[in-house]
């Protein structure tokens, strides 16, 4: 019986023999594989390339069967050897030396073998231990699963563009003009004039807040591309929180937004209601002020009449001044200069000009000669009229400043009066009625302040 078994073992096919020798590698040289993993894996790959798959043998997974055997008998020694090899392969798989693709079983005409094309199987895909030939294609952003991500990326892009195109000082998108220094850093018109005004007040050269390069009206330039791009970016309405192009946001907030704050039409008779525009009709329908008596609304009417009276008084005064015999105007320019005191104070002054056969000068100061006007955000300009020549008779002069043909100053009308004599040759400092501090900064950023001065002489 032993002879028959040995003869049947000798009659096995070469492929079966090679397969048996391959399966017996982990049993015979497990110490070599564990000690010298790199050389053992190279030998294993070379033997796998030499071996060919046996007809009828399938690929098993995780120790499964890989086919059926056409032979009816296998020796006990070979089956014991194969079981030991499979157990050794399982141990090597658990230890991470080789993959989990070693399978047992019988092939056609001999003993079954292993997976010759790969070392392991993981998740239904072959794990060769090498990087794939091509990278996997990512999901297209236009798919339904990525549409939400595409929208969020679009919003994020707009947010990033807003951060890039914003002013480097106030971090806001420009509403009017956008200037840039020689290095390309952006500044809106308001911040640009504020920096120039601060340099004027400190008696220093204005510099860019980012790169410290010198900036002035001649060195800085407008960036029209940034202005147009910023005007197209969406911006959120402060009332309804809806997004609109930045260039149309002001119009929407002032005239179109249904959430914009609106007064009641009966505010002139004392109604203090102020609410969203879409609630105005409902409020005015239920407002109690129209039903009040005249005595109850008298206080509101008196305040309204006082305001109208002041406006009418200024208008009548101006009409009376135009009827004077001696009227003169001069287009002037005030230029900055500093005193020689320990703390150099900034003043503006015009050149001498002639009016009513006398020499005059207009002088101005910032914040009433505040010690450090650059540390204040609220800035005002006050000016006075100075008589430079001697006069034998008092001169009763009415005067006020206006925007001239060579000026872009935004100034209101405010008439002042002073009687000039030899003992009182300087008028008081009167406020130049500018709308806000931004207009003051804009005037300070210029090399000079251009205006027109109207003077009226009252003959006694």
XYZ file of C-alpha atoms in Angstrom:
460
model
C 0.000 0.000 0.000
C 2.897 2.307 0.743
C 4.385 1.496 -2.682
C 1.107 2.355 -4.426
C 0.875 5.658 -2.602
C 4.479 6.535 -3.380
C 3.998 5.633 -7.069
C 0.864 7.760 -7.281
C 2.755 10.616 -5.715
C 5.517 10.206 -8.330
C 2.974 10.256 -11.184
C 1.706 13.752 -10.361
C 1.919 16.463 -13.025
C 4.792 18.996 -13.018
C 2.353 21.827 -12.412
C 0.970 20.074 -9.377
C 4.465 19.487 -8.118
C 5.388 23.120 -8.540
C 2.228 24.116 -6.781
C 2.967 21.766 -3.926
C 6.456 23.162 -3.587
C 5.035 26.690 -3.521
C 2.534 25.761 -0.839
C 5.219 24.164 1.209
C 7.396 27.343 1.277
C 5.884 28.843 4.442
C 6.295 25.533 6.285
C 9.883 24.929 5.224
C 11.240 28.482 5.380
C 9.007 30.358 7.791
C 11.979 31.545 9.800
C 13.571 32.965 6.645
C 10.353 34.759 5.768
C 10.044 36.259 9.225
C 13.717 37.167 9.550
C 14.428 38.292 6.006
C 11.056 39.460 4.734
C 12.396 41.422 1.773
C 14.383 38.559 0.145
C 11.655 36.013 0.891
C 9.017 38.164 -0.727
C 11.193 38.587 -3.859
C 11.627 34.779 -4.110
C 7.936 34.275 -3.561
C 7.055 36.700 -6.383
C 9.530 34.994 -8.745
C 8.039 31.580 -8.008
C 4.525 32.951 -8.459
C 5.478 34.376 -11.891
C 6.871 30.962 -12.943
C 3.749 29.089 -11.829
C 0.698 28.987 -14.097
C -2.952 28.642 -13.017
C -4.280 25.128 -13.278
C -7.340 24.505 -15.415
C -10.428 24.148 -13.287
C -8.899 25.939 -10.300
C -10.781 29.007 -9.019
C -9.757 31.924 -6.798
C -10.831 31.430 -3.241
C -11.014 34.071 -0.575
C -9.941 33.962 3.053
C -9.024 30.279 3.148
C -11.936 29.048 1.002
C -11.857 26.131 -1.446
C -10.410 26.828 -4.937
C -11.800 24.029 -7.076
C -12.268 20.252 -7.248
C -9.728 17.536 -7.863
C -9.965 15.038 -10.679
C -7.777 12.567 -8.756
C -9.518 10.273 -6.376
C -6.742 9.858 -3.840
C -4.153 12.043 -2.181
C -1.539 10.712 0.163
C -1.886 11.251 3.859
C 1.542 12.776 4.010
C 0.757 15.330 1.278
C -2.591 16.273 2.876
C -0.896 16.699 6.247
C 1.766 18.789 4.538
C -0.857 20.947 2.811
C -2.795 21.478 6.058
C 0.376 22.560 7.788
C 1.201 24.902 4.907
C -2.253 26.431 5.044
C -1.990 26.900 8.798
C 1.398 28.533 8.345
C 0.008 30.805 5.642
C -2.819 31.824 7.955
C -0.299 32.688 10.641
C 1.700 34.753 8.161
C -1.454 36.549 7.058
C -2.339 37.379 10.655
C 1.197 38.619 11.281
C 1.091 40.839 8.134
C 3.911 39.111 6.228
C 1.745 38.107 3.268
C -1.819 38.812 2.158
C -4.902 36.733 2.788
C -5.180 35.255 -0.723
C -3.501 31.859 -0.022
C -6.094 29.241 -0.549
C -6.183 25.500 -0.214
C -7.878 22.871 -2.237
C -7.299 20.520 -5.135
C -6.713 21.304 -8.761
C -7.247 19.278 -11.871
C -4.799 16.427 -11.969
C -3.159 17.230 -8.691
C -3.135 19.171 -5.499
C -4.840 22.643 -5.561
C -2.737 25.750 -5.131
C -2.610 29.411 -4.278
C -3.628 32.659 -5.977
C -0.753 33.324 -8.357
C -1.834 36.802 -9.449
C -1.997 38.562 -6.113
C -0.836 38.285 -2.553
C -4.129 39.147 -0.845
C -7.761 40.047 -1.329
C -9.306 42.964 0.531
C -12.899 44.087 0.140
C -13.328 42.269 -3.177
C -10.291 44.051 -4.745
C -6.817 42.645 -5.285
C -4.233 44.054 -2.872
C -0.879 43.836 -4.665
C 0.952 46.069 -2.222
C 1.841 48.479 -5.081
C 0.286 51.868 -5.955
C -2.421 51.745 -8.635
C -1.494 52.565 -12.176
C -3.990 55.474 -12.338
C -5.595 57.635 -9.687
C -9.261 57.191 -9.046
C -11.502 59.802 -10.687
C -13.098 62.155 -8.184
C -16.796 62.888 -8.234
C -17.722 65.696 -10.614
C -18.933 68.833 -8.778
C -21.973 69.024 -11.025
C -23.451 65.805 -9.642
C -26.404 65.954 -7.312
C -24.281 64.917 -4.348
C -21.810 67.761 -4.995
C -24.274 70.516 -5.911
C -24.485 71.733 -2.318
C -20.701 71.756 -2.063
C -20.506 73.701 -5.327
C -22.884 76.349 -3.980
C -20.925 76.646 -0.743
C -17.681 76.959 -2.699
C -19.271 79.698 -4.814
C -20.250 81.630 -1.701
C -16.825 81.066 -0.240
C -15.251 82.435 -3.435
C -17.353 85.600 -3.195
C -16.337 85.952 0.439
C -12.678 85.569 -0.469
C -12.964 88.095 -3.290
C -14.602 90.547 -0.908
C -11.669 90.132 1.465
C -9.178 90.702 -1.356
C -10.886 93.737 -2.905
C -11.717 95.478 0.366
C -9.940 98.522 1.743
C -6.777 97.718 3.701
C -7.723 100.259 6.393
C -11.466 99.903 7.077
C -11.822 96.378 5.561
C -14.941 97.435 3.677
C -15.785 97.393 -0.018
C -15.520 100.811 -1.676
C -18.695 102.764 -2.379
C -16.994 105.444 -4.463
C -13.321 105.448 -5.475
C -10.546 102.993 -4.670
C -6.924 104.115 -4.571
C -3.747 102.073 -4.521
C -0.198 102.825 -3.459
C 2.838 102.132 -5.617
C 2.957 98.563 -4.290
C -0.705 97.909 -5.115
C -2.292 98.026 -1.646
C -5.893 99.230 -1.803
C -7.479 102.094 0.118
C -10.967 103.527 -0.264
C -11.340 107.268 -0.880
C -12.421 108.032 2.694
C -9.491 106.187 4.295
C -7.058 107.575 1.728
C -8.030 111.168 2.518
C -7.997 110.348 6.247
C -4.397 109.127 5.999
C -3.387 112.240 4.086
C -5.147 114.430 6.649
C -3.362 112.649 9.523
C -0.038 113.226 7.795
C -0.921 116.895 7.462
C -1.877 117.205 11.122
C 1.258 115.381 12.325
C 3.522 117.281 9.941
C 4.689 113.967 8.523
C 4.648 112.281 5.156
C 1.605 110.039 4.775
C 2.486 106.382 4.246
C 0.657 103.221 3.240
C -0.451 101.260 6.343
C 0.768 97.987 4.781
C 4.138 98.661 3.164
C 4.943 102.153 4.535
C 5.610 103.548 1.094
C 4.889 107.254 0.637
C 1.391 108.107 -0.562
C 0.048 111.375 -1.920
C -2.396 112.635 -4.512
C 0.373 112.440 -7.117
C 1.868 109.024 -6.252
C -1.347 107.081 -5.581
C -3.701 106.172 -8.403
C -7.242 104.944 -8.765
C -7.889 101.278 -9.510
C -10.914 101.198 -11.806
C -10.848 97.411 -12.196
C -11.227 96.910 -8.447
C -14.021 99.493 -8.315
C -15.990 97.708 -11.055
C -15.358 94.247 -9.600
C -16.390 95.357 -6.107
C -19.570 96.935 -7.462
C -20.669 93.550 -8.837
C -20.060 91.553 -5.666
C -23.174 90.741 -3.635
C -23.632 92.554 -0.369
C -26.199 92.025 2.349
C -28.873 94.608 3.077
C -28.693 95.781 6.677
C -32.498 95.728 6.997
C -33.837 92.681 5.116
C -30.572 90.614 5.017
C -31.024 89.907 1.299
C -28.091 90.091 -1.081
C -27.852 92.656 -3.869
C -25.011 93.907 -6.075
C -22.965 96.390 -4.111
C -23.552 99.163 -6.646
C -27.335 99.012 -6.163
C -27.339 98.429 -2.407
C -27.704 102.111 -1.443
C -30.721 102.610 -3.678
C -32.336 99.459 -2.329
C -31.805 100.479 1.302
C -33.097 104.024 0.762
C -36.088 103.522 -1.529
C -36.933 99.862 -2.209
C -36.405 97.775 0.924
C -39.658 96.932 2.698
C -37.819 96.622 6.020
C -36.203 100.069 5.935
C -37.147 102.304 8.896
C -39.862 104.828 8.050
C -41.540 107.644 9.950
C -45.240 108.130 10.308
C -46.698 110.865 8.101
C -48.136 112.429 11.263
C -44.656 112.932 12.743
C -45.028 116.689 12.189
C -47.780 116.766 14.784
C -45.901 114.679 17.345
C -46.078 111.012 16.349
C -42.830 109.322 17.353
C -43.494 105.993 15.616
C -40.674 104.613 13.479
C -40.848 101.145 11.991
C -40.522 98.985 8.858
C -41.879 100.462 5.662
C -44.363 97.629 5.088
C -46.020 98.400 8.445
C -46.447 102.105 7.749
C -49.892 101.829 6.157
C -51.266 99.754 9.019
C -49.849 102.147 11.605
C -51.141 105.287 9.898
C -54.601 103.703 9.724
C -54.600 103.206 13.501
C -52.515 106.253 14.513
C -54.114 108.293 17.320
C -52.488 111.635 16.538
C -54.988 112.692 13.826
C -57.786 112.367 16.371
C -56.078 114.551 18.989
C -57.200 118.078 19.661
C -55.289 121.150 18.497
C -54.172 121.869 22.044
C -52.546 118.424 22.349
C -50.521 118.791 19.132
C -49.596 122.455 19.754
C -46.143 121.646 21.171
C -45.152 119.672 18.059
C -46.441 122.438 15.805
C -44.450 125.076 17.696
C -41.186 123.126 17.259
C -41.895 122.723 13.555
C -42.668 126.442 13.200
C -39.429 127.383 14.956
C -37.399 125.396 12.441
C -39.222 126.980 9.527
C -38.709 130.405 11.094
C -34.918 129.937 11.279
C -34.738 128.924 7.640
C -36.916 131.870 6.651
C -34.790 134.282 8.687
C -31.581 133.210 6.926
C -33.273 133.522 3.549
C -34.541 137.032 4.346
C -31.109 138.065 5.608
C -29.492 136.906 2.397
C -32.036 138.846 0.341
C -31.359 141.968 2.409
C -27.595 141.591 1.937
C -28.018 141.416 -1.815
C -29.659 144.833 -1.665
C -26.536 146.457 -0.153
C -24.619 148.999 -2.172
C -21.186 147.493 -1.637
C -20.891 143.792 -2.360
C -17.727 141.969 -3.316
C -16.544 138.378 -3.610
C -13.109 136.797 -3.961
C -12.072 133.285 -4.988
C -9.401 132.373 -2.445
C -7.145 129.519 -1.492
C -5.992 128.729 2.041
C -2.631 127.005 2.383
C -1.264 125.237 5.493
C 1.537 126.554 7.655
C 2.871 125.874 11.167
C 3.848 128.114 14.023
C 7.318 128.318 15.546
C 6.125 127.355 19.016
C 7.334 124.328 20.979
C 4.212 122.494 19.866
C 3.832 123.284 16.192
C 0.208 124.127 15.537
C -1.354 123.824 12.135
C -3.095 126.813 10.575
C -4.406 127.700 7.134
C -4.148 131.162 5.677
C -4.839 132.933 2.403
C -2.726 135.486 0.656
C -3.714 139.096 1.066
C -6.598 140.262 -1.056
C -8.300 143.609 -1.539
C -11.901 144.409 -0.652
C -13.463 147.815 -0.016
C -10.041 149.467 -0.463
C -8.642 147.465 2.451
C -6.257 144.491 2.779
C -7.718 141.323 4.225
C -6.680 137.790 5.131
C -8.693 134.678 5.973
C -7.199 132.368 8.577
C -8.421 128.895 9.648
C -7.547 126.289 12.276
C -8.436 122.669 13.028
C -10.525 121.672 16.067
C -9.956 125.125 17.595
C -6.191 124.515 17.853
C -6.498 121.247 19.715
C -3.120 119.970 20.949
C -3.278 116.642 19.080
C -6.063 116.886 16.504
C -4.876 113.709 14.775
C -6.044 111.706 17.803
C -9.656 112.791 17.311
C -12.066 111.326 14.779
C -14.354 114.362 14.966
C -12.745 117.209 13.064
C -13.973 120.700 12.306
C -12.571 123.779 10.586
C -13.122 127.245 11.974
C -12.104 130.433 10.156
C -11.826 134.168 10.821
C -11.575 137.337 8.742
C -8.622 139.624 9.559
C -8.178 143.274 8.552
C -4.528 143.963 7.714
C -4.708 147.728 7.142
C -5.597 150.664 9.336
C -9.074 152.121 9.114
C -10.354 155.464 10.343
C -13.985 154.423 10.417
C -15.570 151.198 11.660
C -16.436 148.663 9.000
C -19.547 146.598 9.571
C -18.970 143.496 7.470
C -21.252 140.532 6.794
C -19.421 137.578 5.260
C -19.767 133.858 4.571
C -17.940 131.167 2.588
C -19.360 129.360 -0.434
C -18.262 126.762 -2.911
C -16.469 128.553 -5.716
C -15.960 127.698 -9.384
C -12.551 126.127 -8.607
C -13.690 124.257 -5.510
C -15.569 121.047 -4.763
C -16.143 121.873 -1.101
C -19.508 120.837 0.316
C -20.423 123.706 2.598
C -23.734 125.091 3.856
C -24.666 128.745 4.090
C -24.005 130.432 7.411
C -23.785 134.237 7.574
C -21.526 135.921 10.131
C -21.114 139.573 11.126
C -18.276 141.584 12.676
C -17.462 145.269 13.064
C -13.817 145.947 12.257
C -11.884 148.771 13.929
C -8.259 149.515 14.748
C -8.732 147.869 18.123
C -10.722 144.907 16.750
C -9.129 143.944 13.473
C -9.843 140.205 13.796
C -13.208 138.547 13.894
C -14.041 135.585 16.065
C -13.415 132.054 14.775
C -16.604 130.831 13.169
C -17.422 127.289 12.173
C -17.124 126.416 8.520
C -20.432 124.524 8.111
C -19.252 121.233 6.598
C -21.559 118.185 6.543
C -19.247 115.814 8.468
C -15.681 114.963 9.464
C -15.080 113.072 6.223
C -15.465 116.277 4.262
C -13.029 117.957 6.648
C -10.473 115.181 6.034
C -10.940 115.536 2.308
C -10.155 119.246 2.501
C -7.131 118.621 4.718
C -5.768 116.055 2.266
C -5.517 118.700 -0.437
C -2.590 121.065 -0.792
C -4.953 123.975 -0.367
C -8.600 124.759 0.399
C -10.362 126.649 -2.375
C -13.529 128.619 -1.640
C -15.373 131.815 -2.475
C -15.789 134.524 0.148
C -18.714 136.952 -0.114
C -18.462 140.235 1.806
C -21.133 142.873 2.337
C -20.385 146.390 3.696
C -23.155 148.195 5.492
C -22.935 151.980 5.163
C -23.970 153.854 8.269
